[in-house]
Short mmCIF file of C-alpha atoms in Angstrom, two decimals:
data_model
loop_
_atom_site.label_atom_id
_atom_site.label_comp_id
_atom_site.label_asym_id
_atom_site.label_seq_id
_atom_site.Cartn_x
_atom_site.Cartn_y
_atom_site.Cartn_z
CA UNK A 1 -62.09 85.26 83.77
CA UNK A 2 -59.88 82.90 85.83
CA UNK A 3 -62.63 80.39 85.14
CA UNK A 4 -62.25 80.34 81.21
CA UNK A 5 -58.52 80.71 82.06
CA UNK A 6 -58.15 77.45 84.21
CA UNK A 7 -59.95 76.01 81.36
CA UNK A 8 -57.87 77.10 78.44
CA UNK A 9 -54.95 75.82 80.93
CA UNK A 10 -55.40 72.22 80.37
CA UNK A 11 -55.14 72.54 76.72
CA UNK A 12 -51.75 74.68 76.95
CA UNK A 13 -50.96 71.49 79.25
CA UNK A 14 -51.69 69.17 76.72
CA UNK A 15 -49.36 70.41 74.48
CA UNK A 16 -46.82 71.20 77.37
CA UNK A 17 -46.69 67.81 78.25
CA UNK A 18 -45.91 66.52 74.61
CA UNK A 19 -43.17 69.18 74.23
CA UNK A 20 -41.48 68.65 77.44
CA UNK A 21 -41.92 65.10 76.56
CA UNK A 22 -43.72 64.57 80.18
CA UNK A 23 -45.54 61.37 79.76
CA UNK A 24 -43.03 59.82 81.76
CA UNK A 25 -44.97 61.45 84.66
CA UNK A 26 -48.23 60.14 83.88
CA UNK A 27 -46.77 56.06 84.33
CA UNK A 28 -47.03 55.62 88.31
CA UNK A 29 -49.94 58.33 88.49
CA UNK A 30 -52.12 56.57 86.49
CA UNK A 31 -51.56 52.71 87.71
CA UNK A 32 -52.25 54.41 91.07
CA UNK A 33 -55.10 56.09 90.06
CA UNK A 34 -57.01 53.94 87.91
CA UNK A 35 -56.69 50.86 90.77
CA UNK A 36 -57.57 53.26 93.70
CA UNK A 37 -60.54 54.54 91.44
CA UNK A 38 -61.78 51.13 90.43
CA UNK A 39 -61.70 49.77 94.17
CA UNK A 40 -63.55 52.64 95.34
CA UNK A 41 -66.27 52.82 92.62
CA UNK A 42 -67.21 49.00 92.98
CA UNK A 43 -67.34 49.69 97.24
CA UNK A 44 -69.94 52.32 96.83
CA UNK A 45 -71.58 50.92 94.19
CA UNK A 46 -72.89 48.17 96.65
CA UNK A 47 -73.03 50.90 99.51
CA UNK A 48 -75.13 52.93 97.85
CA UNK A 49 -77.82 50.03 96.87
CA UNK A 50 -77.39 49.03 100.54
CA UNK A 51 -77.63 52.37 101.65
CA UNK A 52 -80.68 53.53 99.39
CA UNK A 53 -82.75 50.54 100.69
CA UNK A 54 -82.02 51.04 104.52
CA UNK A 55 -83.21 54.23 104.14
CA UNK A 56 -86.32 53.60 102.30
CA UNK A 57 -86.93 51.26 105.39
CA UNK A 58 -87.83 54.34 106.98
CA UNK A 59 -90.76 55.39 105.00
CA UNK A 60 -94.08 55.16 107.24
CA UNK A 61 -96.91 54.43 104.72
CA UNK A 62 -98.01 51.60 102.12
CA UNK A 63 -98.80 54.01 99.35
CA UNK A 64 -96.22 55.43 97.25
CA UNK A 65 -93.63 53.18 99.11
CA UNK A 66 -92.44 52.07 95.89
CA UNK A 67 -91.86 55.53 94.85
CA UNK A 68 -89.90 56.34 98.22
CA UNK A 69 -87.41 53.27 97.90
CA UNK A 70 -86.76 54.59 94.20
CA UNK A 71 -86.09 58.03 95.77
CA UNK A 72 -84.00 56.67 98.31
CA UNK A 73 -81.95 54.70 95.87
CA UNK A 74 -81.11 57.50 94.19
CA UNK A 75 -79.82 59.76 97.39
CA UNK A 76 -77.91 56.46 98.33
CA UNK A 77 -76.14 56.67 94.72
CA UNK A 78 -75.71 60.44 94.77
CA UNK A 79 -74.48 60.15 98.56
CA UNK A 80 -72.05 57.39 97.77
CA UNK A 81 -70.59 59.12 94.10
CA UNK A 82 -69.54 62.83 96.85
CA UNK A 83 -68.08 60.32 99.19
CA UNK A 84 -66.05 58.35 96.08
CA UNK A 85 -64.89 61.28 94.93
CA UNK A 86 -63.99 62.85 98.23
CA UNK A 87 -62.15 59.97 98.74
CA UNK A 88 -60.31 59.85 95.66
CA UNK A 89 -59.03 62.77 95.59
CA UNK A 90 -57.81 63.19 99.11
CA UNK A 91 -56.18 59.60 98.38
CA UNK A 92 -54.53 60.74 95.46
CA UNK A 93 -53.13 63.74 96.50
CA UNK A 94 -51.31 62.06 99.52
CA UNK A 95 -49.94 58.91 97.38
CA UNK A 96 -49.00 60.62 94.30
CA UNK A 97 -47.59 63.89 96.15
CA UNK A 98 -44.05 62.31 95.91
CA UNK A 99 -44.74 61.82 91.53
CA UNK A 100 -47.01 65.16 91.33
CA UNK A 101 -44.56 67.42 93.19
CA UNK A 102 -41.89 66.43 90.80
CA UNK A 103 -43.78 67.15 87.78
CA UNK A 104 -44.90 70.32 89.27
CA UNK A 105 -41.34 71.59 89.60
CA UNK A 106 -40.61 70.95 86.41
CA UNK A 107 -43.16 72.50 84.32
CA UNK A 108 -42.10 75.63 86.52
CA UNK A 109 -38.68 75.50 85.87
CA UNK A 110 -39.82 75.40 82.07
CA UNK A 111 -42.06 78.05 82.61
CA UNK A 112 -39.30 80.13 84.29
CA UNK A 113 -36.56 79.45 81.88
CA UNK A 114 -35.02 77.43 84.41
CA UNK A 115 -35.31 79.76 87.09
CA UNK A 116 -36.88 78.12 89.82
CA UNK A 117 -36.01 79.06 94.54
CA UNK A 118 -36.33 75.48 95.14
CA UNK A 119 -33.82 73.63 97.24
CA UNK A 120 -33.79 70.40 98.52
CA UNK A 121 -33.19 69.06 101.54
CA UNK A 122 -34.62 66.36 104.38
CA UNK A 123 -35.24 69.35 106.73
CA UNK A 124 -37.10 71.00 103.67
CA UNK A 125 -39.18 67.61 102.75
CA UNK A 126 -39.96 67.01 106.27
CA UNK A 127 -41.51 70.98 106.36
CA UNK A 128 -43.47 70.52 103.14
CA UNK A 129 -45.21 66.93 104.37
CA UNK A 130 -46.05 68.82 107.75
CA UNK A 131 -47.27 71.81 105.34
CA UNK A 132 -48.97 69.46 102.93
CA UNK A 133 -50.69 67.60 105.81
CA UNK A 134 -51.71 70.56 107.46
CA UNK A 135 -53.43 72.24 104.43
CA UNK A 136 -55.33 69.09 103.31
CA UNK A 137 -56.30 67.78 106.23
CA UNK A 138 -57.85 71.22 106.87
CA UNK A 139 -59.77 71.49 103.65
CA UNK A 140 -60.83 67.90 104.57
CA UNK A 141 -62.57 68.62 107.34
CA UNK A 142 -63.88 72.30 105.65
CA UNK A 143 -64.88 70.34 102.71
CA UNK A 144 -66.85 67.21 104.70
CA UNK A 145 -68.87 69.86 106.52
CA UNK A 146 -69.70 71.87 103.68
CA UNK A 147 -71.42 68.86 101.55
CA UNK A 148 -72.80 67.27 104.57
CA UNK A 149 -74.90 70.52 105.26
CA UNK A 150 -75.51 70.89 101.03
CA UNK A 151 -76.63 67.16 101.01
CA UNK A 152 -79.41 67.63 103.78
CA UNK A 153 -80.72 70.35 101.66
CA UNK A 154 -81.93 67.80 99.27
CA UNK A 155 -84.69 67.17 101.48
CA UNK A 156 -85.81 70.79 101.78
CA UNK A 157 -88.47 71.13 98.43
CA UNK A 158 -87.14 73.55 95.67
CA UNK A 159 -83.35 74.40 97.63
CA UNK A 160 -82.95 71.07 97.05
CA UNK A 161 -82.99 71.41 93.47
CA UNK A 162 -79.49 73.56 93.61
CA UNK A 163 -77.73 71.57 96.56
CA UNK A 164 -76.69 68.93 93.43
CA UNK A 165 -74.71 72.19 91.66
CA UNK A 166 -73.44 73.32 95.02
CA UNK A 167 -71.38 70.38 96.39
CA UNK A 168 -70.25 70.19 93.07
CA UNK A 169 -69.08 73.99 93.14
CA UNK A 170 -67.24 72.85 96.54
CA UNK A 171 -66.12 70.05 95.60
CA UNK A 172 -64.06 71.92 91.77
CA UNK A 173 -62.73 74.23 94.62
CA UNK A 174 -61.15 72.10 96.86
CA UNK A 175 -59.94 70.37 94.26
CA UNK A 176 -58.86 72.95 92.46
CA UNK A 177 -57.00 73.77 95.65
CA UNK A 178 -55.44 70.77 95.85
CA UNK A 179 -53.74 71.06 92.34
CA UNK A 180 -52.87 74.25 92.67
CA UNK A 181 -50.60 73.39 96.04
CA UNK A 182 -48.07 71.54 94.49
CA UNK A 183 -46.86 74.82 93.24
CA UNK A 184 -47.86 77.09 96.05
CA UNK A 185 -46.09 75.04 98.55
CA UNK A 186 -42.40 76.38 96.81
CA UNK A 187 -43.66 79.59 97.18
CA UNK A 188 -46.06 80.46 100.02
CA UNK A 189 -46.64 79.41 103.36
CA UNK A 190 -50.15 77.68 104.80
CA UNK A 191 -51.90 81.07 105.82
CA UNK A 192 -50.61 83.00 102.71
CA UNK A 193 -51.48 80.30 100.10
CA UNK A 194 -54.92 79.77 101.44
CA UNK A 195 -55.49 83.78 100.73
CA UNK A 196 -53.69 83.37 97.51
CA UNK A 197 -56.41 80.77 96.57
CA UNK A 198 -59.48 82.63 98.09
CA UNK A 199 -58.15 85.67 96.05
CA UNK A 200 -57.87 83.33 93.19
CA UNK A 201 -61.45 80.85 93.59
CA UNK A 202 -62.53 81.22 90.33
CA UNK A 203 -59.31 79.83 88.73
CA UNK A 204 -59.58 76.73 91.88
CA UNK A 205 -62.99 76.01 90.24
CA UNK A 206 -62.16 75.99 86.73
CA UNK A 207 -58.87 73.74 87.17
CA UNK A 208 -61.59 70.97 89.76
CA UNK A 209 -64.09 71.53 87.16
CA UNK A 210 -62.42 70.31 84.76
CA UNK A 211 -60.04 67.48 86.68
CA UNK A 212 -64.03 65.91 88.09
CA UNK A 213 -65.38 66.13 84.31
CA UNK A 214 -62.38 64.45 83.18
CA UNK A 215 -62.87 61.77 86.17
CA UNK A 216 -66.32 60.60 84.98
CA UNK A 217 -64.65 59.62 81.27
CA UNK A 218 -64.48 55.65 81.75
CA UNK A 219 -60.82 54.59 82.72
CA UNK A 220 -59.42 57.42 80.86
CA UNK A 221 -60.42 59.65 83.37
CA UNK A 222 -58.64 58.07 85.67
CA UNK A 223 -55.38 57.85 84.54
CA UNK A 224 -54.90 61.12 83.09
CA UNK A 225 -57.03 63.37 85.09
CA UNK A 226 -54.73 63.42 88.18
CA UNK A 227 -51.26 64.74 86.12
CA UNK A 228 -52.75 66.77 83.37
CA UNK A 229 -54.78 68.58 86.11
CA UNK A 230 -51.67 69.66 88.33
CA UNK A 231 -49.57 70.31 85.13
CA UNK A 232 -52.62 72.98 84.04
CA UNK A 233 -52.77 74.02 87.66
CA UNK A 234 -49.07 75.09 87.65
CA UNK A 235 -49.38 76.75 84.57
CA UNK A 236 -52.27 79.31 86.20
CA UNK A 237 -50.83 79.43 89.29
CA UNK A 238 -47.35 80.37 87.96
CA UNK A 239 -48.79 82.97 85.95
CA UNK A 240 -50.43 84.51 89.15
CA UNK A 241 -47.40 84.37 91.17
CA UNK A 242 -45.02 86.58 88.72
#
């Protein structure tokens, strides 16, 4: 069910964000976005033709060599679109945290009829950038290891069929995650919110489902993807936290 639910989120966000008159948030997000995604998707774009060929380079035989640098190609493309996104989104969260946070608090204060246990302070700031930095760069690492060992199953006949649906499983959780932190860090400290999201996967996926769909729509994508996924993140998170 939290699957479906994360889903339905991002249309309750939709019209959350008109009614709250939000858009206001989306400005710097997007301009941010939509250059970091552009820069990225043009360097891999030649890495991955680069990449494809080097490692068709490697195939022994005259026969079917054609065949094997198509092949390779296409795990150089496939290779460099996980990395792009990886990359993205990591990128994102870090530069827009100071715009996404924000917008986070807000839709929970709305949600709570202006009830919200957030005070600020530069002792409190400094403790969620140590938090913030702690968590991510730990699902960084959890992440790269997971859809490096996913990606070598590609070469493995038949497994290799699934390994596509599987790094993109990890990578809807992790970004899932990721949205869902800008609330959990008001609330919840690093052990207890990664718990609260294991308990809570199958909302994580739905909400990165979603936000990496929404990232393949040309330039749209990328300037409304980031916001309207953290404002339908709050809204399932905050509903889990009551």
């Amino acid at each position: 069910m939290g699957f479906f639910n994360a889903i339905a989120d991002y249309a309750e966000a939709l019209r959350l964000v008109s009614k709250l008159k939000l858009w206001i948030y989306f400005l710097v997000p997007s301009v941010i976005s939509l250059v970091v995604g552009i820069g990225i998707l043009l360097v891999m774009i030649n890495l991955g033709d680069n990449f494809g060929l080097w490692l068709g380079g490697f195939y022994p035989f005259d026969w079917g060599a054609e065949w094997a640098i198509r092949i390779s190609q296409w795990l150089g493309y496939l290779l460099m679109a996980i990395i792009a996104l990886f990359l993205f989104r990591y990128i994102i969260i870090i530069f827009l945290a100071p715009v996404l946070s924000p917008l986070s608090a807000k839709v929970e204060k709305y949600l709570r009829d202006g009830h919200i246990d957030h005070s600020w302070s530069m002792g409190q700031l400094i403790s969620e950038i140590q938090r913030s930095l702690r968590i991510n760069i730990r699902n960084l690492l959890r992440e790269l290891m997971f859809t490096i060992l996913l990606f070598l199953l590609h070469f493995i006949p038949v497994i290799g069929w699934f390994s596509s649906i599987f790094i993109f499983l990890v990578q809807a959780y992790y970004s899932g995650f990721g949205n869902m932190d800008f609330t959990l860090e008001r609330h919840l400290g690093y052990r207890q919110s990664i718990s609260f999201v294991r308990a809570n996967r199958s909302l994580a996926i739905g909400n990165g489902t979603i936000f990496i769909l929404m990232l393949m729509i040309p330039v749209l994508g990328l300037l409304f993807a980031p916001p309207l996924a953290v404002v339908a993140a709050t809204l399932g998170t905050v509903k889990r936290l009551r």
